[in-house]
Structures are given as C-alpha cells and as structure tokens.
mmCIF file of C-alpha atoms in Angstrom:
data_model
loop_
_atom_site.group_PDB
_atom_site.id
_atom_site.type_symbol
_atom_site.label_atom_id
_atom_site.label_comp_id
_atom_site.label_asym_id
_atom_site.label_seq_id
_atom_site.Cartn_x
_atom_site.Cartn_y
_atom_site.Cartn_z
ATOM 1 C CA UNK H 293 134.058 65.229 130.937
ATOM 2 C CA UNK H 294 130.732 64.833 129.161
ATOM 3 C CA UNK H 295 129.445 67.437 126.745
ATOM 4 C CA UNK H 296 125.922 68.747 126.348
ATOM 5 C CA UNK H 297 123.430 66.042 125.438
ATOM 6 C CA UNK H 298 119.948 66.594 124.088
ATOM 7 C CA UNK H 299 117.028 64.238 123.678
ATOM 8 C CA UNK H 300 115.306 63.194 121.609
ATOM 9 C CA UNK H 301 117.322 63.820 118.447
ATOM 10 C CA UNK H 302 114.264 63.898 116.222
ATOM 11 C CA UNK H 303 110.581 64.359 116.957
ATOM 12 C CA UNK H 304 107.396 64.650 114.928
ATOM 13 C CA UNK H 305 104.323 66.224 116.505
ATOM 14 C CA UNK H 306 100.893 67.299 115.338
ATOM 15 C CA UNK H 307 99.752 70.928 115.409
ATOM 16 C CA UNK H 308 98.143 71.725 118.765
ATOM 17 C CA UNK H 309 100.084 69.117 120.696
ATOM 18 C CA UNK H 310 102.598 69.755 123.458
ATOM 19 C CA UNK H 311 106.268 68.759 123.443
ATOM 20 C CA UNK H 312 109.080 68.500 125.998
ATOM 21 C CA UNK H 313 112.717 68.614 124.973
ATOM 22 C CA UNK H 314 115.507 67.701 127.364
ATOM 23 C CA UNK H 315 119.057 68.867 127.854
ATOM 24 C CA UNK H 316 121.845 67.651 130.125
ATOM 25 C CA UNK H 317 124.448 70.338 130.664
ATOM 26 C CA UNK H 318 128.170 69.768 130.463
ATOM 27 C CA UNK H 319 129.745 68.690 133.740
ATOM 28 C CA UNK H 320 130.450 71.725 135.914
ATOM 29 C CA UNK H 321 128.175 74.041 133.922
ATOM 30 C CA UNK H 322 125.303 75.668 135.820
ATOM 31 C CA UNK H 323 123.740 77.904 133.173
ATOM 32 C CA UNK H 324 121.619 76.579 130.350
ATOM 33 C CA UNK H 325 120.183 78.476 127.417
ATOM 34 C CA UNK H 326 117.840 77.369 124.647
ATOM 35 C CA UNK H 327 117.736 78.429 121.018
ATOM 36 C CA UNK H 328 115.402 77.864 118.085
ATOM 37 C CA UNK H 329 116.987 77.573 114.666
ATOM 38 C CA UNK H 330 114.766 77.538 111.611
ATOM 39 C CA UNK H 331 116.137 75.963 108.457
ATOM 40 C CA UNK H 332 118.714 78.198 106.814
ATOM 41 C CA UNK H 333 118.686 80.783 109.591
ATOM 42 C CA UNK H 334 120.750 81.585 112.634
ATOM 43 C CA UNK H 335 119.666 80.470 116.116
ATOM 44 C CA UNK H 336 117.168 82.651 117.974
ATOM 45 C CA UNK H 337 117.514 82.974 121.748
ATOM 46 C CA UNK H 338 114.503 81.559 123.623
ATOM 47 C CA UNK H 339 115.560 81.809 127.281
ATOM 48 C CA UNK H 340 118.289 81.097 129.784
ATOM 49 C CA UNK H 341 118.215 79.375 133.165
ATOM 50 C CA UNK H 342 120.585 79.893 136.065
ATOM 51 C CA UNK H 343 120.138 78.326 139.483
ATOM 52 C CA UNK H 344 116.771 76.928 138.448
ATOM 53 C CA UNK H 345 115.363 80.343 137.527
ATOM 54 C CA UNK H 346 114.824 82.000 134.177
ATOM 55 C CA UNK H 347 117.176 84.986 133.966
ATOM 56 C CA UNK H 348 116.806 86.034 130.371
ATOM 57 C CA UNK H 349 114.230 85.619 127.633
ATOM 58 C CA UNK H 350 114.037 86.314 123.941
ATOM 59 C CA UNK H 351 111.010 87.286 121.892
ATOM 60 C CA UNK H 352 109.040 84.063 122.283
ATOM 61 C CA UNK H 353 105.425 83.679 123.477
ATOM 62 C CA UNK H 354 104.530 82.236 126.903
ATOM 63 C CA UNK H 355 103.678 78.858 125.393
ATOM 64 C CA UNK H 356 107.454 78.369 125.340
ATOM 65 C CA UNK H 357 108.421 77.554 128.906
ATOM 66 C CA UNK H 358 111.274 75.862 130.644
ATOM 67 C CA UNK H 359 112.656 74.306 133.759
ATOM 68 C CA UNK H 360 116.066 73.783 135.259
ATOM 69 C CA UNK H 361 116.655 71.054 137.804
ATOM 70 C CA UNK H 362 119.068 70.923 140.772
ATOM 71 C CA UNK H 363 121.513 68.902 138.675
ATOM 72 C CA UNK H 364 121.434 71.778 136.129
ATOM 73 C CA UNK H 365 119.700 69.747 133.439
ATOM 74 C CA UNK H 366 116.880 71.536 131.705
ATOM 75 C CA UNK H 367 113.640 71.080 129.823
ATOM 76 C CA UNK H 368 112.018 73.162 127.121
ATOM 77 C CA UNK H 369 108.242 72.828 126.890
ATOM 78 C CA UNK H 370 106.194 74.095 123.992
ATOM 79 C CA UNK H 371 102.397 74.080 124.196
ATOM 80 C CA UNK H 372 99.839 74.376 121.407
ATOM 81 C CA UNK H 373 102.395 73.591 118.717
ATOM 82 C CA UNK H 374 102.214 75.533 115.483
ATOM 83 C CA UNK H 375 103.629 74.620 112.100
ATOM 84 C CA UNK H 376 106.194 77.433 112.428
ATOM 85 C CA UNK H 377 107.598 75.778 115.533
ATOM 86 C CA UNK H 378 109.277 73.262 113.242
ATOM 87 C CA UNK H 379 112.984 73.881 113.787
ATOM 88 C CA UNK H 380 116.214 72.642 115.314
ATOM 89 C CA UNK H 381 116.203 73.350 119.045
ATOM 90 C CA UNK H 382 119.629 73.866 120.527
ATOM 91 C CA UNK H 383 120.673 73.804 124.139
ATOM 92 C CA UNK H 384 123.894 75.389 125.366
ATOM 93 C CA UNK H 385 125.518 75.329 128.784
ATOM 94 C CA UNK H 386 128.147 77.549 130.339
ATOM 95 C CA UNK H 387 130.241 77.326 133.521
ATOM 96 C CA UNK H 388 129.942 79.415 136.703
ATOM 97 C CA UNK H 389 131.456 82.855 136.399
ATOM 98 C CA UNK H 390 132.114 82.457 132.675
ATOM 99 C CA UNK H 391 128.693 82.819 131.183
ATOM 100 C CA UNK H 392 130.160 85.138 128.601
ATOM 101 C CA UNK H 393 132.860 82.778 127.522
ATOM 102 C CA UNK H 394 132.200 79.070 127.803
ATOM 103 C CA UNK H 395 129.156 78.156 125.751
ATOM 104 C CA UNK H 396 129.017 74.512 124.710
ATOM 105 C CA UNK H 397 126.221 73.396 122.445
ATOM 106 C CA UNK H 398 124.414 70.116 122.149
ATOM 107 C CA UNK H 399 123.652 68.488 118.818
ATOM 108 C CA UNK H 400 120.063 69.679 118.920
ATOM 109 C CA UNK H 401 116.571 68.230 118.667
ATOM 110 C CA UNK H 402 114.933 68.402 115.246
ATOM 111 C CA UNK H 403 111.212 69.083 115.812
ATOM 112 C CA UNK H 404 108.789 68.727 112.940
ATOM 113 C CA UNK H 405 105.197 69.880 113.412
ATOM 114 C CA UNK H 406 102.717 68.530 110.901
ATOM 115 C CA UNK M 202 120.255 97.973 117.561
ATOM 116 C CA UNK M 203 122.636 95.079 118.224
ATOM 117 C CA UNK M 204 123.278 93.263 114.974
ATOM 118 C CA UNK M 205 125.763 90.875 113.416
ATOM 119 C CA UNK M 206 126.029 90.763 109.645
ATOM 120 C CA UNK M 207 127.959 88.182 107.699
ATOM 121 C CA UNK M 208 129.135 87.995 104.128
ATOM 122 C CA UNK M 209 129.011 86.359 101.753
ATOM 123 C CA UNK M 210 125.742 84.536 102.338
ATOM 124 C CA UNK M 211 127.137 81.503 100.530
ATOM 125 C CA UNK M 212 130.416 80.531 98.950
ATOM 126 C CA UNK M 213 131.584 77.698 96.706
ATOM 127 C CA UNK M 214 135.303 76.977 96.354
ATOM 128 C CA UNK M 215 137.453 74.128 95.119
ATOM 129 C CA UNK M 216 139.145 71.770 97.522
ATOM 130 C CA UNK M 217 142.585 73.008 98.493
ATOM 131 C CA UNK M 218 141.782 76.687 97.975
ATOM 132 C CA UNK M 219 141.718 79.351 100.694
ATOM 133 C CA UNK M 220 138.770 81.548 101.577
ATOM 134 C CA UNK M 221 137.860 84.397 103.914
ATOM 135 C CA UNK M 222 134.509 84.995 105.563
ATOM 136 C CA UNK M 223 133.486 88.385 106.932
ATOM 137 C CA UNK M 224 131.569 89.503 110.001
ATOM 138 C CA UNK M 225 130.535 93.074 110.908
ATOM 139 C CA UNK M 226 128.811 93.856 114.171
ATOM 140 C CA UNK M 227 127.209 96.738 116.022
ATOM 141 C CA UNK M 228 126.903 95.032 119.422
ATOM 142 C CA UNK M 229 127.746 97.222 122.392
ATOM 143 C CA UNK M 230 128.869 96.685 125.077
ATOM 144 C CA UNK M 231 130.981 93.895 123.668
ATOM 145 C CA UNK M 232 132.391 90.972 125.608
ATOM 146 C CA UNK M 233 133.817 88.629 123.017
ATOM 147 C CA UNK M 234 133.356 87.313 119.495
ATOM 148 C CA UNK M 235 133.362 83.720 118.382
ATOM 149 C CA UNK M 236 133.182 81.757 115.196
ATOM 150 C CA UNK M 237 131.224 78.531 115.067
ATOM 151 C CA UNK M 238 131.099 75.783 112.477
ATOM 152 C CA UNK M 239 127.725 74.135 112.094
ATOM 153 C CA UNK M 240 127.067 71.058 110.027
ATOM 154 C CA UNK M 241 123.527 70.712 108.708
ATOM 155 C CA UNK M 242 121.145 69.567 111.439
ATOM 156 C CA UNK M 243 123.849 69.561 114.099
ATOM 157 C CA UNK M 244 124.772 71.879 116.954
ATOM 158 C CA UNK M 245 127.409 74.604 116.464
ATOM 159 C CA UNK M 246 130.994 73.781 117.326
ATOM 160 C CA UNK M 247 133.264 76.566 118.530
ATOM 161 C CA UNK M 248 136.285 77.382 116.341
ATOM 162 C CA UNK M 249 137.685 80.518 117.981
ATOM 163 C CA UNK M 250 136.844 82.902 120.801
ATOM 164 C CA UNK M 251 138.324 86.407 120.841
ATOM 165 C CA UNK M 252 138.105 89.257 123.337
ATOM 166 C CA UNK M 253 138.402 92.880 122.258
ATOM 167 C CA UNK M 254 142.143 92.918 123.033
ATOM 168 C CA UNK M 255 142.943 90.022 120.702
ATOM 169 C CA UNK M 256 143.647 90.671 117.021
ATOM 170 C CA UNK M 257 144.301 87.176 115.738
ATOM 171 C CA UNK M 258 143.606 83.649 116.883
ATOM 172 C CA UNK M 259 144.277 80.410 115.078
ATOM 173 C CA UNK M 260 142.858 76.924 115.368
ATOM 174 C CA UNK M 261 144.569 74.635 112.892
ATOM 175 C CA UNK M 262 143.648 75.762 109.386
ATOM 176 C CA UNK M 263 141.237 78.356 110.772
ATOM 177 C CA UNK M 264 142.494 81.874 111.569
ATOM 178 C CA UNK M 265 140.198 84.552 112.940
ATOM 179 C CA UNK M 266 140.980 88.268 113.070
ATOM 180 C CA UNK M 267 139.265 90.998 115.027
ATOM 181 C CA UNK M 268 139.363 94.770 114.651
ATOM 182 C CA UNK M 269 137.444 96.108 117.648
ATOM 183 C CA UNK M 270 137.755 99.696 116.382
ATOM 184 C CA UNK M 271 135.955 99.042 113.110
ATOM 185 C CA UNK M 272 133.896 96.197 114.632
ATOM 186 C CA UNK M 273 134.900 93.734 111.986
ATOM 187 C CA UNK M 274 136.065 90.153 112.124
ATOM 188 C CA UNK M 275 137.134 87.636 109.522
ATOM 189 C CA UNK M 276 137.623 83.889 109.427
ATOM 190 C CA UNK M 277 140.267 82.616 107.030
ATOM 191 C CA UNK M 278 140.310 78.961 106.038
ATOM 192 C CA UNK M 279 143.526 77.642 104.559
ATOM 193 C CA UNK M 280 143.850 74.671 102.215
ATOM 194 C CA UNK M 281 140.155 73.830 102.354
ATOM 195 C CA UNK M 282 138.987 70.243 102.688
ATOM 196 C CA UNK M 283 135.692 68.624 101.750
ATOM 197 C CA UNK M 284 134.866 68.325 105.454
ATOM 198 C CA UNK M 285 134.949 72.115 105.730
ATOM 199 C CA UNK M 286 131.585 72.240 103.945
ATOM 200 C CA UNK M 287 129.269 73.705 106.587
ATOM 201 C CA UNK M 288 127.740 76.943 107.797
ATOM 202 C CA UNK M 289 130.089 79.312 109.585
ATOM 203 C CA UNK M 290 128.427 81.544 112.099
ATOM 204 C CA UNK M 291 129.802 84.664 113.741
ATOM 205 C CA UNK M 292 128.469 85.243 117.254
ATOM 206 C CA UNK M 293 129.052 88.332 119.364
ATOM 207 C CA UNK M 294 128.561 88.216 123.114
ATOM 208 C CA UNK M 295 126.984 91.428 124.323
ATOM 209 C CA UNK M 296 125.726 92.606 127.688
ATOM 210 C CA UNK M 297 122.025 93.385 127.969
ATOM 211 C CA UNK M 298 120.156 94.089 131.184
ATOM 212 C CA UNK M 299 123.159 92.861 133.174
ATOM 213 C CA UNK M 300 123.046 89.524 131.374
ATOM 214 C CA UNK M 301 125.305 88.172 128.689
ATOM 215 C CA UNK M 302 123.503 87.445 125.454
ATOM 216 C CA UNK M 303 124.627 85.888 122.185
ATOM 217 C CA UNK M 304 123.902 87.903 119.061
ATOM 218 C CA UNK M 305 124.056 85.595 116.071
ATOM 219 C CA UNK M 306 124.891 86.300 112.475
ATOM 220 C CA UNK M 307 122.915 84.492 109.796
ATOM 221 C CA UNK M 308 125.986 82.499 108.791
ATOM 222 C CA UNK M 309 127.908 81.849 105.607
ATOM 223 C CA UNK M 310 127.170 78.563 103.878
ATOM 224 C CA UNK M 311 130.457 77.202 102.565
ATOM 225 C CA UNK M 312 130.580 74.435 99.982
ATOM 226 C CA UNK M 313 133.863 72.779 99.096
ATOM 227 C CA UNK M 314 133.894 71.012 95.733
ATOM 228 C CA UNK M 315 136.414 68.330 94.755
#
C-alpha cells in the first residue's frame, strides 16, 4: 500500500509566475485536501476534492485552484505568485466513508517565491 | 468560533525525561481529535486518533488523553529520545456545512537535549 506522494519536493518561483503542485493519494483513498503551512505556523486549509469536485474551501483567493483526476490524484495551481505564498504545501488523502478519520499526509512541497 | 489552542508554545527537556503537552479546543460539533508529530519541513505523521468516547490512547511512548466534557486533551511522552524533537500538533475534526474539516492548533515545538 503506497502512501501519499507529492511532487516536486522543493520549488523556487519568481513573483507573478504560476505553479502547479501534484499529489498522488494513498491507494483506496478518494478524497484529497490541500493545506498551506507557513514557517512556524499550523497548516491552513485551502480546499478539498471529492469525486473530482471541490467540496470545501478555506479562506484563500481564487488564484488558488485545484483539480482532481479520475484516479483521485490531484493538482494545486497557484497563479500570480506572491512572496507570502512561500510555504510548505501539504496534501492529505482520506478513504471513502471515513473522511473524518483517515487522513494521511504527504511529505509536502516546499515553495519559495522570490 | 472553532479554535484549537496548544501549550506550551515550545518546550526544551533533557533526553530521558517525560513531558506533557496540552490542547484545549472549542470545536463543535466534534468528531475526533488527533495528535500529529511533524518534523521540520516534512508532512505530519499521525500519533493518535481519539473519538469523544475514548479517554486514553497509547502509541508506544506516546499517551494521549481526552476529556470531552472540558474539551481538553494532553499528549504525554515518556522517556524522551533525541528523535522526539519535532512539532506536536493537536487537530480536531469538526463538522461544518455538512463537511468534515480539520481545525489545527499552532503546535508545540519540542526540543530534546542530550
């Protein structure tokens, strides 16, 4: 059974650019959620995808968007990058019927915006 | 407002000593509470998951307690090791708009010194 994998592990982008982060959910998990974690702070919920549709969103602007694919993998896209977008981006997946119980996290993508 | 507060913010102890981390929450309705260990720059790893009917749960040298009446939880670490140095995050799963959502504490940064 594979866990949650995220790519890339590290990324450096310039302010104003666009970035795509990828997440492969754990085998058997159909719900994926994304979090932003600034240095020294707890993760902030960005959004969640279930059956290829967004079914929950935190307080993030529309330039943060996502996708979920039929194989339940997911992408997080951020447009018009700002310096404050520099953070660790975490992806978590959870199994059918146990969205409240079985969150497994990936190791994250460290995004630096310069 | 749904909140999770942790204390202390940081803690330094000597290797081999015990310590207890605290978590108070105001999340309602409540599904379950979990403690995560997060190494710097890595994704969180689940230590314990507790529903409102569970008072104590252990995972090796980690023991979590939950008092659902007072909405308090603690994580006790026995015989600390250098590898225990990490951030410990309390997460409460609440129900909002018919969706489960993770409410994160800011974490306690634990440093174990030899």
